Amino acid sequence: MSENPEASITQEQRQAYIDKYGLTPAEAGHEMLIQMIEDHFAEGLETEVEPFPETDREFGALLDQLRPLSADQLREKLVISGWLLQPYGEDQMRCQECMYYLVHKRWCDLPELDLPAKPEWWCRLWRI
Amino acid sequence: MANLLWLQGGACSGNTMSFLNAEEPSACDLVTDFGINVLWQPSLGLELGDQVKEIVEKCISGEIKLDIFVFEGTVINAPNGTGEWNRFCGRPMKDWVKELSAVADFVVAIGDCATYGGIPATAPNPSESVGLQFLKRDKGGALGEGFAAKSGLPVINIPGCPAHPDWVTQILVAVATGRAGDLTLDEFHRPKTFFSSFTQTGCTRNMHFAYKVSTTAFGQRKGCLFYDLGCRGPMTHSPCNRILWNRHSSKTRAGMPCLGCTEPEFPFFDLAPGTVFKTQTVMGVPKDMPEGVDKKGYIKLTAAAKGAAPAWAEEDIFVV
Ligand code: SF4
Ligand code: SF4
Ligand code: SF4
């Protein structure tokens, strides 16, 4: 949770969230965050699905980009992590089998993401 | 009465410190209850300089019978194979090691440095360090592959960084009381009684390992350290979760990943940046699988375990 959300997203972005949902991502609960994520994609959000981090060095570099983001920077988190609302690749990788996925909480436990997720979703930080 | 001489090469004294913390039996019990006569030990010996040299020379000449020769630390060969970087009693330590090993009934290497080279032998190994009979996984070391002490046993290796105090004292007691014949050694000369089960055997996180719930940050009591934080418990042979440290804990119980310090390759990946406390993966799949598991099986197991994981596995079940 960011203590100073204004510092992380612009006033306009913040206002847009408030106009639409009555609150920002940092204040949103599980269902509302799911809604926000799905809406971002419905509005045409493109995320950086490739390149897949093949080694730990590349994986670590993505975490370094994610770490400074505040909880309100939902859009940036989705873009950098290469988030998708469907399984990905030949092996049909998905959150359900990912090491970070808490299947009962339906939550991505990777501290740098810390977001709700559906079992059929995926991002490029997937690992098993 | 069994005479024991303990010398130290390229070492940090960690195994001596560990030995002095032993409880079952303690270092004092070795002397009072099990008839071990400590001829000299770097932290315990009262003799200095020429007095030490005299003891060592008498062992080599046979005037003092040397039953057990214990070595801690690497055998240093630098510079250029001379061993001059580690002089002891007027000559390179490596020469004393060779001569003492030749006359001792039993030779016991304690700690990773003495067994396999450990941290000092990590590339580029500037001290030209080797273990007594191995350099990492390769046989040979300072004494050579074919070496056997007078008892017929090769060097008995008690690895660890440091070795657990009780592994040390229990093996010394077995040797000193004539039960060395009961010891069976594995391919890396480790006594099987301690080193055939895994660090994971007895780990309190085993249920989280089974249900594939990851510890994602230090200090978390939930989850298993294998998936993200680089725990080597499933492929490391040690009794760390059976014979507990300080009698009540272990690295993994306390939330610290096992670094695999009882394996010849330790430290893994030559300590390259980003390899410590981080599970090494290729395309999201761990590079090192739990022993005996292949990639295909691992992927199948993960899918099944995730599907079957109960809700409590996602919580901290250790309520204070
Ligand atoms: S890291 Fe990515 S794939 Fe894994 S649970 Fe989180 S969002 Fe899903
Ligand atoms: S923390 Fe390490 S030793 Fe414990 S269950 Fe997990 S992998 Fe095994
Ligand atoms: S837990 Fe692992 S690293 Fe720690 S002492 Fe045991 S074998 Fe060594």
Coordinates of C-alpha atoms and ligand atoms in Angstrom, one line a residue:
Chain A
M1 CA 0.0 0.0 0.0
S2 CA 1.4 3.4 -0.9
E3 CA 1.1 5.9 1.8
N4 CA 1.1 8.7 -0.7
P5 CA -0.8 7.6 -3.8
E6 CA -0.6 11.1 -5.4
A7 CA 3.1 10.6 -5.7
S8 CA 2.8 7.6 -7.9
I9 CA 0.0 8.3 -10.3
T10 CA -1.0 11.6 -11.9
Q11 CA -3.9 13.5 -10.5
E12 CA -5.8 12.8 -13.7
Q13 CA -5.3 9.0 -13.5
R14 CA -6.3 9.2 -9.9
Q15 CA -9.5 11.1 -10.7
A16 CA -10.4 8.8 -13.5
Y17 CA -10.3 5.8 -11.0
I18 CA -12.4 7.7 -8.5
D19 CA -14.9 8.8 -11.1
K20 CA -15.3 5.3 -12.4
Y21 CA -15.0 3.2 -9.2
G22 CA -15.3 5.7 -6.3
L23 CA -11.8 4.7 -5.1
T24 CA -8.2 4.0 -6.4
P25 CA -6.5 0.6 -6.8
A26 CA -4.7 1.0 -3.4
E27 CA -8.0 1.2 -1.7
A28 CA -9.8 -1.5 -3.7
G29 CA -10.6 -5.0 -2.4
H30 CA -10.4 -8.3 -4.2
E31 CA -13.5 -8.1 -6.4
M32 CA -13.0 -4.4 -7.3
L33 CA -9.4 -5.0 -8.3
I34 CA -10.5 -7.9 -10.6
Q35 CA -13.0 -5.5 -12.1
M36 CA -10.3 -2.8 -12.6
I37 CA -7.9 -5.3 -14.3
E38 CA -10.6 -6.7 -16.6
D39 CA -11.7 -3.1 -17.5
H40 CA -8.1 -2.1 -18.4
F41 CA -8.0 -5.0 -20.9
A42 CA -11.5 -4.2 -22.2
E43 CA -10.3 -0.7 -22.9
G44 CA -7.5 -2.2 -25.0
L45 CA -4.5 -2.3 -22.6
E46 CA -1.4 -3.9 -24.3
T47 CA 1.1 -5.5 -22.0
E48 CA 4.7 -6.5 -22.5
V49 CA 4.2 -10.3 -22.9
E50 CA 7.6 -10.8 -24.5
P51 CA 10.5 -11.3 -23.9
F52 CA 9.8 -14.0 -21.4
P53 CA 12.5 -13.8 -18.7
E54 CA 14.5 -16.9 -19.5
T55 CA 17.0 -16.7 -16.7
D56 CA 17.0 -15.3 -13.1
R57 CA 18.9 -12.3 -14.1
E58 CA 16.1 -11.2 -16.5
F59 CA 13.5 -12.2 -14.0
G60 CA 15.3 -10.1 -11.4
A61 CA 15.4 -7.1 -13.8
L62 CA 11.6 -7.2 -14.1
L63 CA 11.2 -7.4 -10.3
D64 CA 13.5 -4.3 -10.1
Q65 CA 11.2 -2.4 -12.4
L66 CA 8.1 -3.5 -10.4
R67 CA 9.4 -2.9 -6.9
P68 CA 9.2 0.9 -6.8
L69 CA 5.6 0.9 -8.0
S70 CA 2.9 1.8 -5.6
A71 CA -0.3 -0.1 -5.2
D72 CA -2.1 2.6 -7.3
Q73 CA 0.1 1.9 -10.3
L74 CA -2.0 -1.0 -11.4
R75 CA -1.7 -0.2 -15.0
E76 CA 2.1 -0.1 -14.9
K77 CA 2.2 -3.4 -13.0
L78 CA 0.1 -5.1 -15.6
V79 CA 2.2 -3.7 -18.5
I80 CA 5.6 -4.6 -17.0
S81 CA 4.5 -8.1 -15.9
G82 CA 3.1 -8.9 -19.3
W83 CA -0.3 -9.7 -17.7
L84 CA -2.9 -11.6 -19.9
L85 CA -6.4 -12.7 -19.2
Q86 CA -5.8 -16.1 -20.8
P87 CA -3.2 -18.9 -20.7
Y88 CA -0.1 -18.3 -22.7
G89 CA 2.3 -20.2 -25.0
E90 CA 2.6 -23.7 -26.3
D91 CA 2.4 -25.1 -22.8
Q92 CA -0.6 -23.0 -22.0
M93 CA 1.0 -21.6 -18.8
R94 CA -1.4 -20.0 -16.4
C95 CA -1.7 -18.7 -12.9
Q96 CA -3.3 -21.9 -11.6
E97 CA 0.1 -23.8 -11.7
C98 CA 2.3 -20.8 -10.9
M99 CA 4.3 -21.0 -7.7
Y100 CA 3.1 -17.6 -6.6
Y101 CA -0.6 -18.4 -7.0
L102 CA -2.7 -19.0 -3.9
V103 CA -5.5 -21.1 -5.4
H104 CA -7.9 -20.5 -2.6
K105 CA -7.4 -16.8 -2.1
R106 CA -7.2 -16.5 -5.9
W107 CA -4.3 -14.2 -5.3
C108 CA -0.9 -13.6 -6.8
D109 CA 1.5 -13.8 -3.8
L110 CA 4.5 -12.4 -5.6
P111 CA 5.3 -9.4 -3.4
E112 CA 6.1 -7.2 -6.4
L113 CA 2.6 -7.8 -7.9
D114 CA 0.4 -8.6 -4.9
L115 CA -2.8 -8.6 -6.9
P116 CA -5.9 -10.9 -7.3
A117 CA -5.8 -13.2 -10.3
K118 CA -8.0 -15.8 -11.9
P119 CA -6.7 -19.3 -12.5
E120 CA -6.8 -18.9 -16.3
W121 CA -4.8 -15.7 -16.3
W122 CA -1.0 -15.5 -16.8
C123 CA 1.9 -13.1 -16.6
R124 CA 5.6 -13.5 -17.7
L125 CA 6.8 -13.8 -14.1
W126 CA 5.2 -17.3 -14.1
R127 CA 7.4 -20.0 -12.6
I128 CA 6.8 -23.5 -11.2
Chain B
M1 CA 43.2 -44.3 25.2
A2 CA 43.2 -42.9 21.6
N3 CA 45.6 -40.1 20.7
L4 CA 44.0 -37.3 18.6
L5 CA 45.9 -34.5 16.9
W6 CA 43.9 -31.7 15.2
L7 CA 45.5 -29.3 12.8
Q8 CA 44.1 -26.4 10.8
G9 CA 44.9 -25.3 7.2
G10 CA 43.0 -22.7 5.1
A11 CA 40.1 -22.3 7.6
C12 CA 38.0 -19.8 9.5
S13 CA 38.0 -21.9 12.7
G14 CA 34.3 -22.4 12.3
N15 CA 34.5 -26.1 12.8
T16 CA 36.5 -25.7 16.0
M17 CA 33.9 -23.3 17.3
S18 CA 31.2 -25.8 16.3
F19 CA 33.1 -28.7 18.0
L20 CA 33.4 -26.7 21.2
N21 CA 29.6 -26.4 21.2
A22 CA 29.0 -30.1 21.0
E23 CA 26.6 -31.5 23.6
E24 CA 25.9 -35.2 22.7
P25 CA 28.7 -35.9 23.5
S26 CA 30.5 -32.7 24.4
A27 CA 34.2 -32.0 23.7
C28 CA 34.9 -32.7 27.4
D29 CA 33.0 -36.0 27.3
L30 CA 35.4 -37.1 24.6
V31 CA 38.3 -36.8 27.1
T32 CA 36.6 -37.9 30.4
D33 CA 34.2 -40.6 29.1
F34 CA 35.5 -41.9 25.9
G35 CA 39.3 -41.9 26.5
I36 CA 40.3 -39.5 23.8
N37 CA 43.7 -37.9 24.5
V38 CA 43.8 -34.6 22.6
L39 CA 47.5 -34.2 21.9
W40 CA 47.0 -30.7 20.5
Q41 CA 44.3 -28.6 19.0
P42 CA 44.8 -25.0 17.7
S43 CA 42.3 -23.5 20.1
L44 CA 42.8 -25.8 23.0
G45 CA 46.5 -26.7 23.0
L46 CA 48.6 -25.1 25.6
E47 CA 51.9 -25.7 23.8
L48 CA 53.4 -23.1 21.5
G49 CA 56.1 -23.0 18.8
D50 CA 58.8 -25.6 19.2
Q51 CA 56.7 -27.5 21.8
V52 CA 54.0 -28.1 19.1
K53 CA 56.6 -29.0 16.6
E54 CA 58.0 -31.6 19.0
I55 CA 54.6 -33.2 19.4
V56 CA 54.0 -33.4 15.7
E57 CA 57.5 -34.8 15.0
K58 CA 57.0 -37.4 17.6
C59 CA 53.8 -38.5 15.9
I60 CA 55.6 -38.8 12.6
S61 CA 58.5 -40.7 14.1
G62 CA 56.1 -43.1 15.9
E63 CA 57.3 -42.1 19.4
I64 CA 53.7 -41.0 20.0
K65 CA 51.1 -43.3 18.4
L66 CA 48.8 -41.2 16.3
D67 CA 45.3 -42.8 16.4
I68 CA 43.3 -40.0 14.9
F69 CA 44.4 -37.2 12.8
V70 CA 41.8 -34.5 12.4
F71 CA 42.2 -31.8 9.8
E72 CA 40.1 -28.6 9.4
G73 CA 40.5 -26.2 6.5
T74 CA 41.9 -26.6 3.0
V75 CA 45.3 -27.9 2.1
I76 CA 46.8 -24.8 0.5
N77 CA 49.2 -25.3 -2.4
A78 CA 49.9 -21.7 -3.4
P79 CA 52.1 -20.2 -4.6
N80 CA 52.8 -22.4 -7.6
G81 CA 52.3 -25.7 -5.7
T82 CA 54.8 -24.9 -3.0
G83 CA 52.3 -24.5 -0.1
E84 CA 54.4 -21.6 1.3
W85 CA 51.3 -19.5 1.9
N86 CA 50.4 -21.7 4.8
R87 CA 53.4 -22.4 6.8
F88 CA 53.2 -24.2 10.2
C89 CA 56.1 -25.1 12.5
G90 CA 58.7 -24.0 10.0
R91 CA 57.4 -25.8 6.8
P92 CA 54.4 -25.8 4.5
M93 CA 51.3 -27.3 6.2
K94 CA 50.7 -29.6 3.3
D95 CA 53.9 -31.5 4.0
W96 CA 52.9 -32.1 7.7
V97 CA 49.5 -33.2 6.4
K98 CA 51.0 -35.8 4.1
E99 CA 53.3 -37.2 6.8
L100 CA 50.8 -37.3 9.6
S101 CA 48.2 -38.9 7.3
A102 CA 50.7 -41.6 6.5
V103 CA 51.1 -42.6 10.2
A104 CA 47.6 -42.1 11.5
D105 CA 45.2 -45.0 12.0
F106 CA 42.3 -42.7 11.0
V107 CA 42.2 -39.5 9.1
V108 CA 39.1 -37.3 9.6
A109 CA 38.4 -34.2 7.5
I110 CA 36.1 -31.8 9.2
G111 CA 34.1 -29.1 7.4
D112 CA 33.7 -28.4 3.8
C113 CA 37.1 -26.9 3.3
A114 CA 39.0 -30.0 4.5
T115 CA 36.6 -32.4 2.7
Y116 CA 36.0 -30.8 -0.7
G117 CA 37.7 -27.4 -0.7
G118 CA 34.7 -25.4 0.3
I119 CA 34.6 -21.6 -0.1
P120 CA 38.4 -21.1 -0.4
A121 CA 38.5 -23.4 -3.4
T122 CA 35.8 -21.5 -5.3
A123 CA 37.0 -20.3 -8.7
P124 CA 39.5 -18.8 -9.3
N125 CA 40.9 -20.5 -6.2
P126 CA 43.8 -18.1 -5.6
S127 CA 45.2 -20.2 -2.7
E128 CA 45.2 -23.3 -4.8
S129 CA 43.2 -25.0 -2.1
V130 CA 42.1 -28.7 -2.2
G131 CA 40.4 -31.0 0.3
L132 CA 42.2 -33.9 1.7
Q133 CA 40.9 -36.4 -0.8
F134 CA 38.6 -34.4 -3.1
L135 CA 38.5 -31.1 -4.9
K136 CA 34.7 -30.5 -5.2
R137 CA 33.4 -33.7 -6.8
D138 CA 36.8 -34.8 -8.2
K139 CA 38.7 -37.5 -6.4
G140 CA 42.3 -36.8 -5.6
G141 CA 42.8 -33.8 -3.4
A142 CA 46.0 -33.5 -1.3
L143 CA 46.4 -37.2 -0.4
G144 CA 45.3 -38.8 -3.7
E145 CA 42.5 -41.0 -4.7
G146 CA 44.1 -44.2 -3.6
F147 CA 45.0 -43.0 -0.1
A148 CA 44.0 -45.2 2.8
A149 CA 44.9 -44.6 6.5
K150 CA 46.6 -47.4 8.5
S151 CA 43.2 -48.7 9.5
G152 CA 42.4 -49.3 5.8
L153 CA 39.7 -46.5 5.7
P154 CA 40.1 -43.6 3.3
V155 CA 39.7 -40.1 4.8
I156 CA 36.4 -39.9 6.7
N157 CA 34.7 -36.8 5.5
I158 CA 32.4 -34.8 7.8
P159 CA 31.3 -31.9 5.6
G160 CA 29.3 -28.8 6.6
C161 CA 30.0 -25.1 6.7
P162 CA 30.5 -25.7 9.6
A163 CA 29.8 -29.3 10.4
H164 CA 27.2 -29.8 13.2
P165 CA 29.0 -30.4 16.5
D166 CA 27.4 -33.7 17.2
W167 CA 28.3 -35.1 13.8
V168 CA 31.9 -34.4 14.7
T169 CA 32.0 -35.8 18.2
Q170 CA 29.8 -38.8 17.5
I171 CA 32.1 -39.9 14.6
L172 CA 35.2 -39.3 16.8
V173 CA 33.7 -41.4 19.5
A174 CA 32.9 -44.2 17.1
V175 CA 36.4 -44.2 15.8
A176 CA 38.1 -43.9 19.2
T177 CA 36.0 -46.7 20.7
G178 CA 36.8 -49.2 18.0
R179 CA 33.5 -48.9 16.2
A180 CA 34.9 -47.5 13.0
G181 CA 34.0 -50.8 11.3
D182 CA 30.3 -49.9 11.7
L183 CA 30.7 -46.8 9.6
T184 CA 29.7 -47.0 6.0
L185 CA 30.8 -44.2 3.8
D186 CA 29.1 -42.9 0.6
E187 CA 30.9 -42.1 -2.6
F188 CA 32.1 -38.8 -1.2
H189 CA 33.3 -40.6 2.0
R190 CA 30.6 -39.2 4.2
P191 CA 29.3 -41.5 6.9
K192 CA 26.0 -42.7 5.7
T193 CA 24.5 -42.6 9.2
F194 CA 24.4 -38.8 8.8
F195 CA 24.4 -38.2 5.1
S196 CA 21.9 -40.5 3.4
S197 CA 18.7 -38.6 4.3
F198 CA 18.1 -35.1 3.1
T199 CA 18.0 -31.7 4.8
Q200 CA 14.4 -31.8 3.9
T201 CA 13.8 -34.9 6.0
G202 CA 12.0 -33.5 9.0
C203 CA 11.7 -29.9 7.7
T204 CA 8.6 -28.2 9.2
R205 CA 7.9 -26.8 5.7
N206 CA 7.4 -30.2 4.1
M207 CA 3.6 -29.8 3.8
H208 CA 4.1 -26.5 2.0
F209 CA 6.6 -28.2 -0.3
A210 CA 4.0 -30.9 -1.1
Y211 CA 1.3 -28.4 -1.8
K212 CA 3.6 -26.1 -3.7
V213 CA 3.1 -23.0 -1.6
S214 CA 6.1 -20.7 -1.8
T215 CA 7.7 -18.6 0.8
T216 CA 8.1 -15.4 -1.1
A217 CA 10.0 -13.2 1.4
F218 CA 12.4 -13.8 4.3
G219 CA 10.7 -14.1 7.6
Q220 CA 7.5 -15.7 6.4
R221 CA 6.6 -18.8 8.3
K222 CA 4.2 -20.1 5.7
G223 CA 5.4 -21.7 2.5
C224 CA 8.5 -23.6 1.4
L225 CA 11.8 -22.0 0.5
F226 CA 12.5 -24.2 -2.5
Y227 CA 10.4 -22.4 -5.1
D228 CA 11.6 -18.9 -4.8
L229 CA 14.4 -18.5 -2.3
G230 CA 16.8 -21.2 -3.5
C231 CA 16.5 -23.8 -0.8
R232 CA 18.6 -26.9 -1.6
G233 CA 17.0 -29.1 1.0
P234 CA 15.5 -31.6 -1.4
M235 CA 18.9 -32.4 -3.0
T236 CA 21.2 -32.0 0.0
H237 CA 22.3 -34.9 2.1
S238 CA 22.4 -33.8 5.7
P239 CA 20.5 -34.5 9.0
C240 CA 19.9 -30.8 9.8
N241 CA 16.2 -31.3 10.4
R242 CA 16.8 -34.6 12.4
I243 CA 19.7 -33.6 14.5
L244 CA 18.7 -30.0 15.2
W245 CA 21.1 -27.1 15.6
N246 CA 21.4 -25.8 19.2
R247 CA 19.0 -28.7 19.9
H248 CA 15.9 -26.8 18.7
S249 CA 16.1 -25.4 15.2
S250 CA 17.5 -25.5 11.7
K251 CA 18.1 -23.1 8.9
T252 CA 14.9 -24.0 7.1
R253 CA 12.8 -24.1 10.3
A254 CA 14.0 -20.6 11.0
G255 CA 13.2 -19.4 7.4
M256 CA 16.7 -19.6 5.9
P257 CA 17.1 -21.6 2.7
C258 CA 19.5 -24.5 2.9
L259 CA 22.7 -23.7 0.9
G260 CA 23.7 -27.3 0.4
C261 CA 26.8 -27.0 2.5
T262 CA 27.3 -30.8 2.9
E263 CA 27.6 -31.4 -0.8
P264 CA 30.9 -31.3 -2.6
E265 CA 29.9 -28.5 -5.0
F266 CA 29.2 -26.1 -2.2
P267 CA 29.2 -23.1 -2.6
F268 CA 27.0 -23.6 -5.6
F269 CA 27.3 -21.6 -8.9
D270 CA 30.6 -20.2 -7.6
L271 CA 28.6 -17.6 -5.7
A272 CA 27.9 -15.7 -8.9
P273 CA 25.8 -12.6 -8.2
G274 CA 22.1 -13.5 -8.1
T275 CA 22.6 -17.2 -7.4
V276 CA 22.4 -17.1 -3.6
F277 CA 19.0 -17.2 -2.0
K278 CA 17.3 -17.3 -5.4
T279 CA 16.0 -20.5 -7.1
Q280 CA 17.7 -20.7 -10.4
T281 CA 15.2 -21.3 -13.2
V282 CA 15.2 -21.8 -16.9
M283 CA 12.0 -20.6 -18.6
G284 CA 10.3 -20.6 -15.2
V285 CA 11.3 -24.2 -14.3
P286 CA 13.9 -24.9 -11.5
K287 CA 17.3 -25.8 -12.9
D288 CA 18.0 -28.2 -10.0
M289 CA 15.1 -30.6 -9.4
P290 CA 14.6 -32.5 -6.1
E291 CA 16.8 -35.6 -6.3
G292 CA 15.3 -38.3 -8.5
V293 CA 12.6 -36.1 -10.0
D294 CA 12.7 -35.2 -13.7
K295 CA 11.2 -32.1 -15.4
K296 CA 8.2 -33.8 -16.8
G297 CA 7.3 -35.4 -13.5
Y298 CA 7.8 -32.1 -11.7
I299 CA 5.4 -30.3 -14.0
K300 CA 2.8 -32.9 -13.6
L301 CA 3.3 -33.0 -9.8
T302 CA 3.0 -29.2 -9.6
A303 CA -0.3 -29.2 -11.5
A304 CA -1.7 -32.0 -9.3
A305 CA -0.4 -30.4 -6.0
K306 CA -1.7 -27.0 -6.8
G307 CA -5.1 -28.5 -7.7
A308 CA -5.2 -30.4 -4.4
A309 CA -3.8 -27.8 -2.0
P310 CA -6.0 -27.1 1.0
A311 CA -6.8 -23.6 2.1
W312 CA -4.8 -23.8 5.3
A313 CA -1.7 -24.3 3.3
E314 CA -2.0 -20.6 2.3
E315 CA -2.0 -19.4 5.9
D316 CA 0.6 -19.1 8.6
I317 CA -0.3 -22.2 10.7
F318 CA 2.3 -21.5 13.4
V319 CA 0.3 -19.4 15.8
V320 CA 2.4 -17.8 18.5
Ligands
SF4_1 S1 3.3 -14.4 -11.1 FE1 2.1 -14.1 -12.9 S2 1.5 -16.1 -13.5 FE2 2.2 -16.3 -11.4 S3 0.4 -16.1 -10.2 FE3 1.3 -14.0 -10.4 S4 0.2 -13.2 -12.1 FE4 -0.1 -15.4 -12.2
SF4_2 S1 12.1 -25.3 3.1 FE1 13.7 -26.4 2.0 S2 14.1 -28.3 3.3 FE2 12.1 -27.3 3.9 S3 10.5 -28.4 2.8 FE3 11.1 -26.5 1.6 S4 12.7 -27.2 0.2 FE4 12.5 -28.8 1.8
SF4_3 S1 20.6 -26.6 6.4 FE1 21.9 -26.9 4.5 S2 23.3 -25.2 4.5 FE2 22.5 -25.3 6.6 S3 23.9 -26.6 7.7 FE3 22.3 -28.0 6.9 S4 23.1 -28.7 4.9 FE4 24.3 -26.9 5.5

